Tab-separated table of C-alpha atoms and ligand atoms in Angstrom:
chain	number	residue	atom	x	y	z
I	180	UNK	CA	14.184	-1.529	-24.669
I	181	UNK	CA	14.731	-0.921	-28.318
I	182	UNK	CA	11.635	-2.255	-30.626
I	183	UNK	CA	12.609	-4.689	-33.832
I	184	UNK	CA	10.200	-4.043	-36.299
I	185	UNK	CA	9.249	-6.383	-39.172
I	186	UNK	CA	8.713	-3.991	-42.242
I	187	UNK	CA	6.336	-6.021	-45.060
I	188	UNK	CA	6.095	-3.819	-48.372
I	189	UNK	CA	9.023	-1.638	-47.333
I	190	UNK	CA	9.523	-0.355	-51.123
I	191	UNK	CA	6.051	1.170	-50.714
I	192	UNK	CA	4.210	4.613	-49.516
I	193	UNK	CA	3.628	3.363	-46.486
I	194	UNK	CA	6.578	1.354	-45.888
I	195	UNK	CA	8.572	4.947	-47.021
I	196	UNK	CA	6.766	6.802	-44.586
I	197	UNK	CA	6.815	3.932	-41.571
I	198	UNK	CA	11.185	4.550	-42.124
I	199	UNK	CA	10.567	8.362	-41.984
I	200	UNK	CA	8.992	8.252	-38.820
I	201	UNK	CA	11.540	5.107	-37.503
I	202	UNK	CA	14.661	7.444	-38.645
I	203	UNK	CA	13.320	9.969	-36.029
I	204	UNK	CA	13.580	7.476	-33.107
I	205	UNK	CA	16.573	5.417	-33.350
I	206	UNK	CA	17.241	4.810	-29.909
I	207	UNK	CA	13.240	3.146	-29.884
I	208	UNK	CA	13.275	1.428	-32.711
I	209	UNK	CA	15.816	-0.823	-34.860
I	210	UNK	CA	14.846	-2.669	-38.001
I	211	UNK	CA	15.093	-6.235	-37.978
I	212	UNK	CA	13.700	-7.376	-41.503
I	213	UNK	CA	12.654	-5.669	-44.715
I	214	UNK	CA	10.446	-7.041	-47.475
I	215	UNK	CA	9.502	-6.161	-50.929
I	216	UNK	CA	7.442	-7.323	-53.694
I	217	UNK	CA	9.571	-7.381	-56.481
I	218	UNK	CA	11.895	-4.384	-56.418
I	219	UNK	CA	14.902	-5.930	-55.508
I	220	UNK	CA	17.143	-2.965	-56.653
I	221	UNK	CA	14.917	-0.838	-54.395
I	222	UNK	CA	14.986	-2.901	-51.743
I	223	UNK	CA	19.332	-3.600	-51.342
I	224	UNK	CA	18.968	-0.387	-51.238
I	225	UNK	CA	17.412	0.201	-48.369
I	226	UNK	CA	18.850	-2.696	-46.761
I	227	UNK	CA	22.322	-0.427	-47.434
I	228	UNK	CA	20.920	1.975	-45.611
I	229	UNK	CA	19.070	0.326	-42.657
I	230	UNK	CA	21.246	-2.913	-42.152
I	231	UNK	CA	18.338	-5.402	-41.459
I	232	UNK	CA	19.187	-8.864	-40.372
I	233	UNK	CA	17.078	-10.218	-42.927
I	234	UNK	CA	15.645	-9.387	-46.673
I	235	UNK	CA	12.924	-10.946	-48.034
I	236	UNK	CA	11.783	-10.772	-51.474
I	237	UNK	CA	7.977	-11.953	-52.603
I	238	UNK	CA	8.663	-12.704	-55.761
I	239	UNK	CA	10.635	-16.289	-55.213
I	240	UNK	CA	11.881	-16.454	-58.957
I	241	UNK	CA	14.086	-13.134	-57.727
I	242	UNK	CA	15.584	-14.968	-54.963
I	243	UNK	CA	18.945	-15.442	-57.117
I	244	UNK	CA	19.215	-12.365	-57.998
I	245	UNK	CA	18.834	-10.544	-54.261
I	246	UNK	CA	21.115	-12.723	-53.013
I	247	UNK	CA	23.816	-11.993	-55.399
I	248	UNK	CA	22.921	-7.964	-55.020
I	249	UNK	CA	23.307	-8.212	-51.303
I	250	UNK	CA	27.221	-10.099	-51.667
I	251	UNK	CA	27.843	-7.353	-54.241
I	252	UNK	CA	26.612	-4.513	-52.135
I	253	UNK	CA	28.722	-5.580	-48.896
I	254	UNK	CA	26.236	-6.639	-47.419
I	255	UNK	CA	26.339	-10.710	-46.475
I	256	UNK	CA	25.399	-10.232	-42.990
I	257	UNK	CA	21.823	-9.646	-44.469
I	258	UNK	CA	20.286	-12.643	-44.701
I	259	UNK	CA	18.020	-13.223	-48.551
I	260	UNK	CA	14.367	-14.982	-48.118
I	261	UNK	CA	11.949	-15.421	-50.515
I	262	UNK	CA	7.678	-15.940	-50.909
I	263	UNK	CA	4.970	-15.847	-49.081
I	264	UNK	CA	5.894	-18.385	-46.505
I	265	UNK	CA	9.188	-16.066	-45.520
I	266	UNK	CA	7.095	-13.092	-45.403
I	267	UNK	CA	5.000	-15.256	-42.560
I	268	UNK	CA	8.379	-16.904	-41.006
I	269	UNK	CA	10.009	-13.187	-39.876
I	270	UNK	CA	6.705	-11.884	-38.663
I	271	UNK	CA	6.742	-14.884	-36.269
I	272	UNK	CA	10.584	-14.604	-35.413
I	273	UNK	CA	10.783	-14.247	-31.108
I	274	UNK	CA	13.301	-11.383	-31.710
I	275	UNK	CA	10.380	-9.341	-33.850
I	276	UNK	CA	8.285	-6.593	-31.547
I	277	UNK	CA	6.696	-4.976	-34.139
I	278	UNK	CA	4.907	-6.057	-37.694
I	279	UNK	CA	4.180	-3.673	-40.158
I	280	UNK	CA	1.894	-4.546	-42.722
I	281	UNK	CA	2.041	-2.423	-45.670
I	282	UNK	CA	1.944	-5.109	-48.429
I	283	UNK	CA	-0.834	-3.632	-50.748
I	284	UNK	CA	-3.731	-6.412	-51.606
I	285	UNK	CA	-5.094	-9.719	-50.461
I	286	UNK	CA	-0.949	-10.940	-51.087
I	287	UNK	CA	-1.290	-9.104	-47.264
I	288	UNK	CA	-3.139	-11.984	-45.821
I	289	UNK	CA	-0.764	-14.998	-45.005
I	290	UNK	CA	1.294	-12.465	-43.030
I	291	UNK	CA	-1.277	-10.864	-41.272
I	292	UNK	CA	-2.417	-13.395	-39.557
I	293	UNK	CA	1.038	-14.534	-39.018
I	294	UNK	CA	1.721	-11.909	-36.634
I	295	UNK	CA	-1.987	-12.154	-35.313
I	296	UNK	CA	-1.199	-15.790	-34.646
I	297	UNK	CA	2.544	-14.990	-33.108
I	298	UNK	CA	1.337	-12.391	-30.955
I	299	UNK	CA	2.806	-9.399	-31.962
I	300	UNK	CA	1.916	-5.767	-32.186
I	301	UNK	CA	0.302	-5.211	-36.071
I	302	UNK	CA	0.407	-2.329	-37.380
I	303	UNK	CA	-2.085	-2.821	-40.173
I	304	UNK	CA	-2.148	-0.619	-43.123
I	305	UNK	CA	-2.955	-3.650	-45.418
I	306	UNK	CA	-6.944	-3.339	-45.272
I	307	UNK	CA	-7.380	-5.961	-47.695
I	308	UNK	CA	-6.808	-8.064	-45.236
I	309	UNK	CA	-9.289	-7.385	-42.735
I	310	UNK	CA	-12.054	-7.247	-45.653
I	311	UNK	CA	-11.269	-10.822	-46.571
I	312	UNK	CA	-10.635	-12.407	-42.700
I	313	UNK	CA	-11.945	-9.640	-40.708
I	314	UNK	CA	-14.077	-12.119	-38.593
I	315	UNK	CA	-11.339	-14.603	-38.151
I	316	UNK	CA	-8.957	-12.206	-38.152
I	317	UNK	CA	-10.204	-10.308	-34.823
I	318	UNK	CA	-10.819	-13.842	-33.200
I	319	UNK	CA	-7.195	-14.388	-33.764
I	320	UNK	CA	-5.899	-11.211	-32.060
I	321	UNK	CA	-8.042	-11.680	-29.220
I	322	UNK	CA	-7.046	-15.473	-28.368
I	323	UNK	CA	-3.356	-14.938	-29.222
I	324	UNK	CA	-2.802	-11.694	-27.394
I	325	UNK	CA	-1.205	-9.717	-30.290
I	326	UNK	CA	-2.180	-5.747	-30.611
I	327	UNK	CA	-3.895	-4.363	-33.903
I	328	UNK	CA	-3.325	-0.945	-34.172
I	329	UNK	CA	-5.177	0.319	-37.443
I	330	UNK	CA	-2.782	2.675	-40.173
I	331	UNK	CA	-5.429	3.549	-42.383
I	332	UNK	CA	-6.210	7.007	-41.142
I	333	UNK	CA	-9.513	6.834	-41.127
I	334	UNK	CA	-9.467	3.604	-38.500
I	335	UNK	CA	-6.875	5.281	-36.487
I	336	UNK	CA	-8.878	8.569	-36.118
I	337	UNK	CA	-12.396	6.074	-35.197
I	338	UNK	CA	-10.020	4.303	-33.076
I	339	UNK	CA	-8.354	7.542	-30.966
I	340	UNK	CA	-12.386	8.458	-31.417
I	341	UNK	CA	-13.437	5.446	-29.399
I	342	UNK	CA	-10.558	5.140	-26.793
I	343	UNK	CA	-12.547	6.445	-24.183
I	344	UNK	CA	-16.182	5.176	-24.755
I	345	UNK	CA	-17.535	2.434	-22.412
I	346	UNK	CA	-19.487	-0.597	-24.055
I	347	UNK	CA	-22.574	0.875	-23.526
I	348	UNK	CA	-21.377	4.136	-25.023
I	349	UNK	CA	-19.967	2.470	-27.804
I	350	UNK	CA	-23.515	-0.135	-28.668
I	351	UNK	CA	-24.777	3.281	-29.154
I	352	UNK	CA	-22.763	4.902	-31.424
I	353	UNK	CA	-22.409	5.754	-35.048
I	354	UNK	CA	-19.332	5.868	-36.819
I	355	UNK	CA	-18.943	8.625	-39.815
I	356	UNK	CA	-16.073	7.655	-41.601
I	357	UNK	CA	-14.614	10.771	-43.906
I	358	UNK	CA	-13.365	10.366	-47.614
I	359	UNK	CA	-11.587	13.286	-50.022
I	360	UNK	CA	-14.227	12.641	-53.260
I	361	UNK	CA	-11.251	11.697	-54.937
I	362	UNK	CA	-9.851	13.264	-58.346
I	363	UNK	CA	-13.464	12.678	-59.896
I	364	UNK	CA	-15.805	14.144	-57.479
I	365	UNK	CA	-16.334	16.801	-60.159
I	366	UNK	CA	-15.990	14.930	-63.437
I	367	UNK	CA	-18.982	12.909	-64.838
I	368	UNK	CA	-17.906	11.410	-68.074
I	369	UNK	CA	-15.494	8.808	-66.787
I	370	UNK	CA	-15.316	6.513	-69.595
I	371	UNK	CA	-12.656	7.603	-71.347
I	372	UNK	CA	-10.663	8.213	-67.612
I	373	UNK	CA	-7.002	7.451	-68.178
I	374	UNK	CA	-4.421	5.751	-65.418
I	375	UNK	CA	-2.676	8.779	-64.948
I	376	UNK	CA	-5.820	10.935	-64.190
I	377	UNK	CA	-7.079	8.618	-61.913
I	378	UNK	CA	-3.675	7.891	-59.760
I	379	UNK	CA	-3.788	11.793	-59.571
I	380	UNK	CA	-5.244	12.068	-56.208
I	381	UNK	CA	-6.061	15.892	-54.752
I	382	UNK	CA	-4.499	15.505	-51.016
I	383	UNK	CA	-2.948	12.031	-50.301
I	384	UNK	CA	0.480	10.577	-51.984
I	385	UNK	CA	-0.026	7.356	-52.163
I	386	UNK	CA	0.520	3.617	-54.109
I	387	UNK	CA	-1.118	3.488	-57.750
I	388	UNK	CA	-3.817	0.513	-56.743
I	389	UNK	CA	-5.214	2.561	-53.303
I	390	UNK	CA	-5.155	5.549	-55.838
I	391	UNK	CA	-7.748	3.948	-58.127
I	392	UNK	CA	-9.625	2.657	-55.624
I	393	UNK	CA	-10.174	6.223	-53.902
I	394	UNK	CA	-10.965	7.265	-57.326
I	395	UNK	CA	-13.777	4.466	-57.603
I	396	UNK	CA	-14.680	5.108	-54.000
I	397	UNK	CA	-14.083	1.622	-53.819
I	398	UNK	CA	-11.226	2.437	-51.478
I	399	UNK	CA	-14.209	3.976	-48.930
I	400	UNK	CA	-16.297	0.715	-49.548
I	401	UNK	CA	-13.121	-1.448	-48.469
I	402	UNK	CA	-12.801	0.688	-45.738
I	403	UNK	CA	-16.119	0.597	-44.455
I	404	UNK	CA	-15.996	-3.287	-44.526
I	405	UNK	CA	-12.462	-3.226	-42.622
I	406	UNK	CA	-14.442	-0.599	-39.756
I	407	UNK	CA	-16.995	-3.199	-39.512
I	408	UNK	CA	-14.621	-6.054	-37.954
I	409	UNK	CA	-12.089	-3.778	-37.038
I	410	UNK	CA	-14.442	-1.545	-34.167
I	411	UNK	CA	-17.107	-4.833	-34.421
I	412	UNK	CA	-20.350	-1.966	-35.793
I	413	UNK	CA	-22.931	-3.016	-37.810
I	414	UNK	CA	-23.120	-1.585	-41.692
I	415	UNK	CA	-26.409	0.082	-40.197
I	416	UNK	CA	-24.155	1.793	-37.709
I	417	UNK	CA	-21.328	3.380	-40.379
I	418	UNK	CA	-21.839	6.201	-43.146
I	419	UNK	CA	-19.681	8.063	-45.043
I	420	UNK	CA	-19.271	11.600	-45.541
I	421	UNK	CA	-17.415	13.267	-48.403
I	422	UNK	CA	-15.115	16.195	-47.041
I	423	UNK	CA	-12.447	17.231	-50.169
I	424	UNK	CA	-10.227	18.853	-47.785
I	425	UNK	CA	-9.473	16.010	-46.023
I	426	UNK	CA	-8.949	17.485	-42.515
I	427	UNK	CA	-11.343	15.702	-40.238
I	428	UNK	CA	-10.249	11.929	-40.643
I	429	UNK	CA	-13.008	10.360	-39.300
I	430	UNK	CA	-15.763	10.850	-36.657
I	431	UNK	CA	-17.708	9.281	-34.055
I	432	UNK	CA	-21.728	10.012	-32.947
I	433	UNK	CA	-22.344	9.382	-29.461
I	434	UNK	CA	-26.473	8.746	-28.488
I	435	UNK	CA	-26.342	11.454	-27.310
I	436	UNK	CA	-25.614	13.811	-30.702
I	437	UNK	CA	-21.935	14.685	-29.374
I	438	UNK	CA	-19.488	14.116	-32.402
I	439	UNK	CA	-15.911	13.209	-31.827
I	440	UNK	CA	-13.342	14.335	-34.554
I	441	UNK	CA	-9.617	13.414	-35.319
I	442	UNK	CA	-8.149	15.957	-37.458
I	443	UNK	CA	-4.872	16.580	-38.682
I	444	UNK	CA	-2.971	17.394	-41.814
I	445	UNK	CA	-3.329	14.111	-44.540
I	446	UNK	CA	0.076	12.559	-43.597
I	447	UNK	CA	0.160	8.970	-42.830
I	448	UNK	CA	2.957	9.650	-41.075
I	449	UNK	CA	0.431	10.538	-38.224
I	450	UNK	CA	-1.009	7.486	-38.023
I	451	UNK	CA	1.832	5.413	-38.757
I	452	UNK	CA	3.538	7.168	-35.355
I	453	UNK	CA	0.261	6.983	-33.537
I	454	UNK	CA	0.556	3.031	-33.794
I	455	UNK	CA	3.934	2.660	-33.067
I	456	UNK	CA	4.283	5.032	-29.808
I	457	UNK	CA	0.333	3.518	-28.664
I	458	UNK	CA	-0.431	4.410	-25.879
I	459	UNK	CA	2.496	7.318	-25.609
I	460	UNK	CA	1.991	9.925	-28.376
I	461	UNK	CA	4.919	10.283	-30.307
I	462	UNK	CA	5.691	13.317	-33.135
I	463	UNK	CA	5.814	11.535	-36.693
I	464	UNK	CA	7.001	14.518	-38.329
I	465	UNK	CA	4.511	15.800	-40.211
I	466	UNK	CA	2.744	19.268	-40.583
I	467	UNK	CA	0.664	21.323	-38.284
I	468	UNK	CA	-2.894	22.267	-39.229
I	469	UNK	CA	-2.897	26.556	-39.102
I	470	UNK	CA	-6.642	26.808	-38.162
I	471	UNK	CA	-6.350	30.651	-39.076
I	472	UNK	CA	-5.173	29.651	-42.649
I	473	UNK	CA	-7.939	27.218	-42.905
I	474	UNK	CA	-10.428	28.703	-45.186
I	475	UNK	CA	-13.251	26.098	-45.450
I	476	UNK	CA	-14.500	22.841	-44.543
I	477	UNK	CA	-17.289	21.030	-46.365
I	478	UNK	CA	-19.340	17.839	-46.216
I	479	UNK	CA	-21.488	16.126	-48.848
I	480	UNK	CA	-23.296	12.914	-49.560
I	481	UNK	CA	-21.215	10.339	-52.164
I	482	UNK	CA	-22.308	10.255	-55.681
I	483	UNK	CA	-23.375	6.081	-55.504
I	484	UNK	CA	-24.753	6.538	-58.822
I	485	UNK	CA	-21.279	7.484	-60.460
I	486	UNK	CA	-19.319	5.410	-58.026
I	487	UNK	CA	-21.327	2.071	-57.177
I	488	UNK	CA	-18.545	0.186	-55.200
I	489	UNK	CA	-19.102	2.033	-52.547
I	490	UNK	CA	-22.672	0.452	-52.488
I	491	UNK	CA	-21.548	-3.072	-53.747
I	492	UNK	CA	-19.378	-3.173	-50.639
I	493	UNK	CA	-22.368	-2.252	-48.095
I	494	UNK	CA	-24.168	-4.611	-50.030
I	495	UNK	CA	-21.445	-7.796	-49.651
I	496	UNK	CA	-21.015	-6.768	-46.021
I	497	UNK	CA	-24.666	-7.181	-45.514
I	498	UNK	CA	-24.544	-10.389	-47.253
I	499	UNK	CA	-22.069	-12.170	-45.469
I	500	UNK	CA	-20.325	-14.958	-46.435
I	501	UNK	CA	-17.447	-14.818	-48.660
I	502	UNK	CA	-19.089	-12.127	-50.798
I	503	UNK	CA	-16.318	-9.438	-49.570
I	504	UNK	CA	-13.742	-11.752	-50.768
I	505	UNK	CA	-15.234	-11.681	-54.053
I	506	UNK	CA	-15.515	-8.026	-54.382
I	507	UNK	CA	-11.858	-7.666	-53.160
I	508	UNK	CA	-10.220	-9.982	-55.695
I	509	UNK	CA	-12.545	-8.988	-58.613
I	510	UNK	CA	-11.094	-5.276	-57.673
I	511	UNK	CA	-7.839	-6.340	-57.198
I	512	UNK	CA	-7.427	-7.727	-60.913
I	513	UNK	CA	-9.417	-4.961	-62.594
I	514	UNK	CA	-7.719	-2.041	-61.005
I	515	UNK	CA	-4.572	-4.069	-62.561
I	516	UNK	CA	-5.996	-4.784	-65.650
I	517	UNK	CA	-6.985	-0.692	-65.578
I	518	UNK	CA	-3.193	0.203	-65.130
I	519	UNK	CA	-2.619	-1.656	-67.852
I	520	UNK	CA	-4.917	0.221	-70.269
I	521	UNK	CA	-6.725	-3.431	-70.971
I	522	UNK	CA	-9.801	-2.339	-69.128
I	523	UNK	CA	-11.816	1.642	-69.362
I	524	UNK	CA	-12.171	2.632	-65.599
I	525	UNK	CA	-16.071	1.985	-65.075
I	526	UNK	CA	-15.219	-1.215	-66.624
I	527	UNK	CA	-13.486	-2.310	-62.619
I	528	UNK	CA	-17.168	-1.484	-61.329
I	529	UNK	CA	-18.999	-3.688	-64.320
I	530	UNK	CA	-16.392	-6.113	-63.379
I	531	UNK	CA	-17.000	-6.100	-59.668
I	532	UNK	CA	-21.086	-6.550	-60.371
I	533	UNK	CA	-20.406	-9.184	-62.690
I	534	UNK	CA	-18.807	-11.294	-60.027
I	535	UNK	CA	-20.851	-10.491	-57.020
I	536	UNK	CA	-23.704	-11.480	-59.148
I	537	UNK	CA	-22.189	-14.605	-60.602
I	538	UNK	CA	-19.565	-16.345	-57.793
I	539	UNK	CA	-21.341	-16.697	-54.682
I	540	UNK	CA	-19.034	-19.066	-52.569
I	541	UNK	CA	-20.535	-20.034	-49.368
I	542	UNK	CA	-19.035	-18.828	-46.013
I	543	UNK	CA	-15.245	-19.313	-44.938
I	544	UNK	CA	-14.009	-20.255	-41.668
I	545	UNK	CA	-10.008	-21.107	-42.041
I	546	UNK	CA	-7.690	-19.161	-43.171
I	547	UNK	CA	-7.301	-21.818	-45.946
I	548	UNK	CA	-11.035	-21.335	-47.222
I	549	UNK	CA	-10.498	-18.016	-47.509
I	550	UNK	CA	-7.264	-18.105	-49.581
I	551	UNK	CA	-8.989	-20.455	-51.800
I	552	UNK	CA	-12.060	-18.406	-52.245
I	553	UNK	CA	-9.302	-15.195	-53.373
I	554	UNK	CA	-7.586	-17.519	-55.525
I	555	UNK	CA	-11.076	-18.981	-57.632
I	556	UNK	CA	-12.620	-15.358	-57.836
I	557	UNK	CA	-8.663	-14.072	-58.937
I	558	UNK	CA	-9.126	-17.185	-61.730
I	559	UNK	CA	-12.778	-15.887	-62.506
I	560	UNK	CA	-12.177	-12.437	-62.825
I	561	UNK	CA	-9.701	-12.977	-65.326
I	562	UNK	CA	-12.113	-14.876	-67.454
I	563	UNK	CA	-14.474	-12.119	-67.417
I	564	UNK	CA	-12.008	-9.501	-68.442
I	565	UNK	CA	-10.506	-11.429	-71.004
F	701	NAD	P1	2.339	0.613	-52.625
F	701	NAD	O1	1.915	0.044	-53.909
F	701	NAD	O2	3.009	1.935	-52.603
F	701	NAD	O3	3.310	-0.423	-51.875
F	701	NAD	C1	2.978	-1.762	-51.767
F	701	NAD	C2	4.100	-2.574	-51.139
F	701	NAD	O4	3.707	-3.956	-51.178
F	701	NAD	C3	5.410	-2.479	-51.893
F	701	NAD	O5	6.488	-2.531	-50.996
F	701	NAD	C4	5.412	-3.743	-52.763
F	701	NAD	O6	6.696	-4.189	-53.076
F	701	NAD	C5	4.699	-4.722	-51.863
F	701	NAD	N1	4.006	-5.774	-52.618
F	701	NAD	C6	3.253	-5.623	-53.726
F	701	NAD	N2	2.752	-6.815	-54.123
F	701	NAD	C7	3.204	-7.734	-53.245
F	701	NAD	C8	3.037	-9.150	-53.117
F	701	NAD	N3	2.315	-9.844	-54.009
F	701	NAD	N4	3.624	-9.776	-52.076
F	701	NAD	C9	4.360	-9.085	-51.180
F	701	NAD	N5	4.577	-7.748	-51.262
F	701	NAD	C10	3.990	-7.076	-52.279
F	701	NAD	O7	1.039	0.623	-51.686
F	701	NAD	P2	0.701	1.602	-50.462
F	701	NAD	O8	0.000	2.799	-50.971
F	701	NAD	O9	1.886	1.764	-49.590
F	701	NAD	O10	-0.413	0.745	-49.705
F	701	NAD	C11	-0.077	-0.393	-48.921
F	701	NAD	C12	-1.319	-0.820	-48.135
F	701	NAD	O11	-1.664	0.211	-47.216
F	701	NAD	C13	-2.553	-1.051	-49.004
F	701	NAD	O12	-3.308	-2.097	-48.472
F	701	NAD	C14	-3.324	0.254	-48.863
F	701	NAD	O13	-4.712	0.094	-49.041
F	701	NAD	C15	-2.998	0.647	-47.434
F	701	NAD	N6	-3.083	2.082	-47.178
F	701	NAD	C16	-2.274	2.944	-47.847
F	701	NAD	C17	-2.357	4.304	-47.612
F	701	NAD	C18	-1.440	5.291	-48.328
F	701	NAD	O14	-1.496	6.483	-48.033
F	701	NAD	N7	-0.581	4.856	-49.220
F	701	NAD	C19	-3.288	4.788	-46.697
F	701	NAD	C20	-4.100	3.880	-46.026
F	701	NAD	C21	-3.982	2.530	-46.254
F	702	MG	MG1	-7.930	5.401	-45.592
């Protein structure tokens, strides 16, 4: 049987690398919708080239304009969407197998649960998502049968790392999650960091906002929050580890001191493949590790002084409540405002702090209450950067 996949945030890294790996497997996989932000050039583009049924662009004020593109391009048997809600209605569809998530940010959310809620098989990349709803989010999975296979490498290595452990093994164990340092690791006067130096990441291609966020170390905060409610550990239970070459994705401590590694080369193309053919393995394409060309592998402790998200997001997963939701949208807006030259880069951290310590929502449950919390702490942070 040939899987339809639902591509969200198609005109992206991941997205890019999610139709590498499809293009290898076209009697497995067909693709049944394609979404984009607000590249609409970019995206009849790829519709050209992939023939979905449907298109859906984000932006609703471009809705016009891809539909016109598509007639112009040939292509009317593609059918134009637009917004969130259209993002959420092809996730559902029956004919969809398959839901990739690669939207970057909390915009992620609406759809994620979505396909939680219609029972598909989520493949999540969008980790913004799981910080904000984690709790709900997992609850939703479980009681509407869907699959959550994690993208982000690190959660796909703890996640291969964990296939095999039995409750008990698993109440016992500590989860080490890996992170490259970033382009920084090195560099102590980071005032005057520009966009350009900090989207300049050592190992990993990958969008502009993840890039400032693994220059921040943010990016390993969010991720230690998403490992949390994705594998259901305590913060107690997770550390971090900085290894620059960026060969060991992640790791997992059994009681008894035994250490299970994923390595591999830094291609998301691994993981991306890993969710898709779970529980087969299939090839994604990517490179070989030559252990006899491999000249070192190191480990340090993170610099939490120079890069105190990492911290703040320990500190709002300890907290509870909506505090993670805070810390995500305060990032969200002043990574952007950073890319925009408005803000110097530790002003995102000042930022962050500034929130945490002044918006203090109390817990959400719904969906709803979460979306609202994103939205007021969006509408705050904006007042504090301005
Ligand atoms: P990207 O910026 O390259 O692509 C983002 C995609 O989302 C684009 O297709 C864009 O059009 C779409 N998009 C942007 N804003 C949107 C909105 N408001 N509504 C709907 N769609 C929107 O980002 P990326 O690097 O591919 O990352 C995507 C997600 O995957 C992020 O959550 C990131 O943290 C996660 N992730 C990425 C990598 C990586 O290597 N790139 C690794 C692990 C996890
Ligand atoms: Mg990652």
């Amino acid at each position: 049987m040939v899987q339809k996949i639902a591509l969200l945030g198609a005109t992206g890294s991941i997205g890019r690398s999610t139709l590498d790996v499809v293009s290898l497997y076209p009697d497995r996989y067909e693709i049944y919708a394609l979404t984009a932000g607000s590249r609409v050039d970019e995206l009849v583009r790829l519709c050209a080239k992939w023939q979905p049924k449907m298109a859906v662009i984000a932006d609703e004020s471009r809705y016009a304009e891809l539909a016109q593109k598509l007639l112009d391009a040939g292509l009317s048997h593609v059918t134009p969407m637009a917004g969130s809600a259209a993002l959420c209605e092809i996730v559902s569809l029956p004919q969809v197998d398959v839901a990739v998530l690669a939207i970057v940010g909390a915009a992620g959310l609406a759809p994620t649960f979505a396909a939680a809620k219609a029972g598909k098989r989520l493949l999540l990349a969008n980790k913004e998502s799981v910080v904000c709803g984690g709790e709900l989010l997992m609850r939703t999975v479980k009681a509407c049968h869907a699959e959550l296979l994690p993208v982000d490498s690190e959660h796909n290595a703890i996640f291969q790392c964990l296939a095999s452990a039995t409750p008990a093994a698993r109440a016992g164990a500590r989860l080490i999650l890996t992170a490259s340092g970033g382009p920084f690791r090195h560099r102590y006067d980071l005032e005057n960091v520009t966009p350009a130096q900090a989207c300049a990441h050592p190992n990993w291609s990958m969008g502009q906002k993840i890039s400032v966020d693994s220059a921040t170390l943010m990016n390993k905060g969010l991720e230690v929050i998403e490992a949390s409610w994705l594998f259901g550990f305590t913060p107690d239970q997770i550390d971090v580890v900085v290894h620059p070459q960026s060969i060991i994705h992640s790791m997992v401590e059994y009681a008894d001191g035994c250490v299970l590694a994923q390595m591999g080369t830094p291609d998301m193309k691994t993981p991306i493949a890993y969710s898709l053919g779970w529980p087969e393995r299939l090839d994604g394409g990517s490179g070989r590790l030559d252990f006899t060309k491999m000249r070192d592998m190191t480990f340090e402790a993170p610099d939490l002084e120079r890069f105190p998200q990492l911290a703040y997001a320990y500190e709002t997963l300890r907290s509870g409540g909506a505090a993670s939701i805070v810390l995500n949208a305060a990032n969200e807006i002043a990574v952007e405002a950073f890319l925009k030259n408005k803000i110097g880069f530790l002003d995102i951290a000042r930022t962050c702090r500034t929130m945490m310590d002044t918006y203090q929502p109390s817990a959400a449950t719904t969906l709803e209450d979460i979306l609202a919390i994103d939205l007021e702490a969006r509408r705050r942070t904006r007042e504090v950067i301005a």
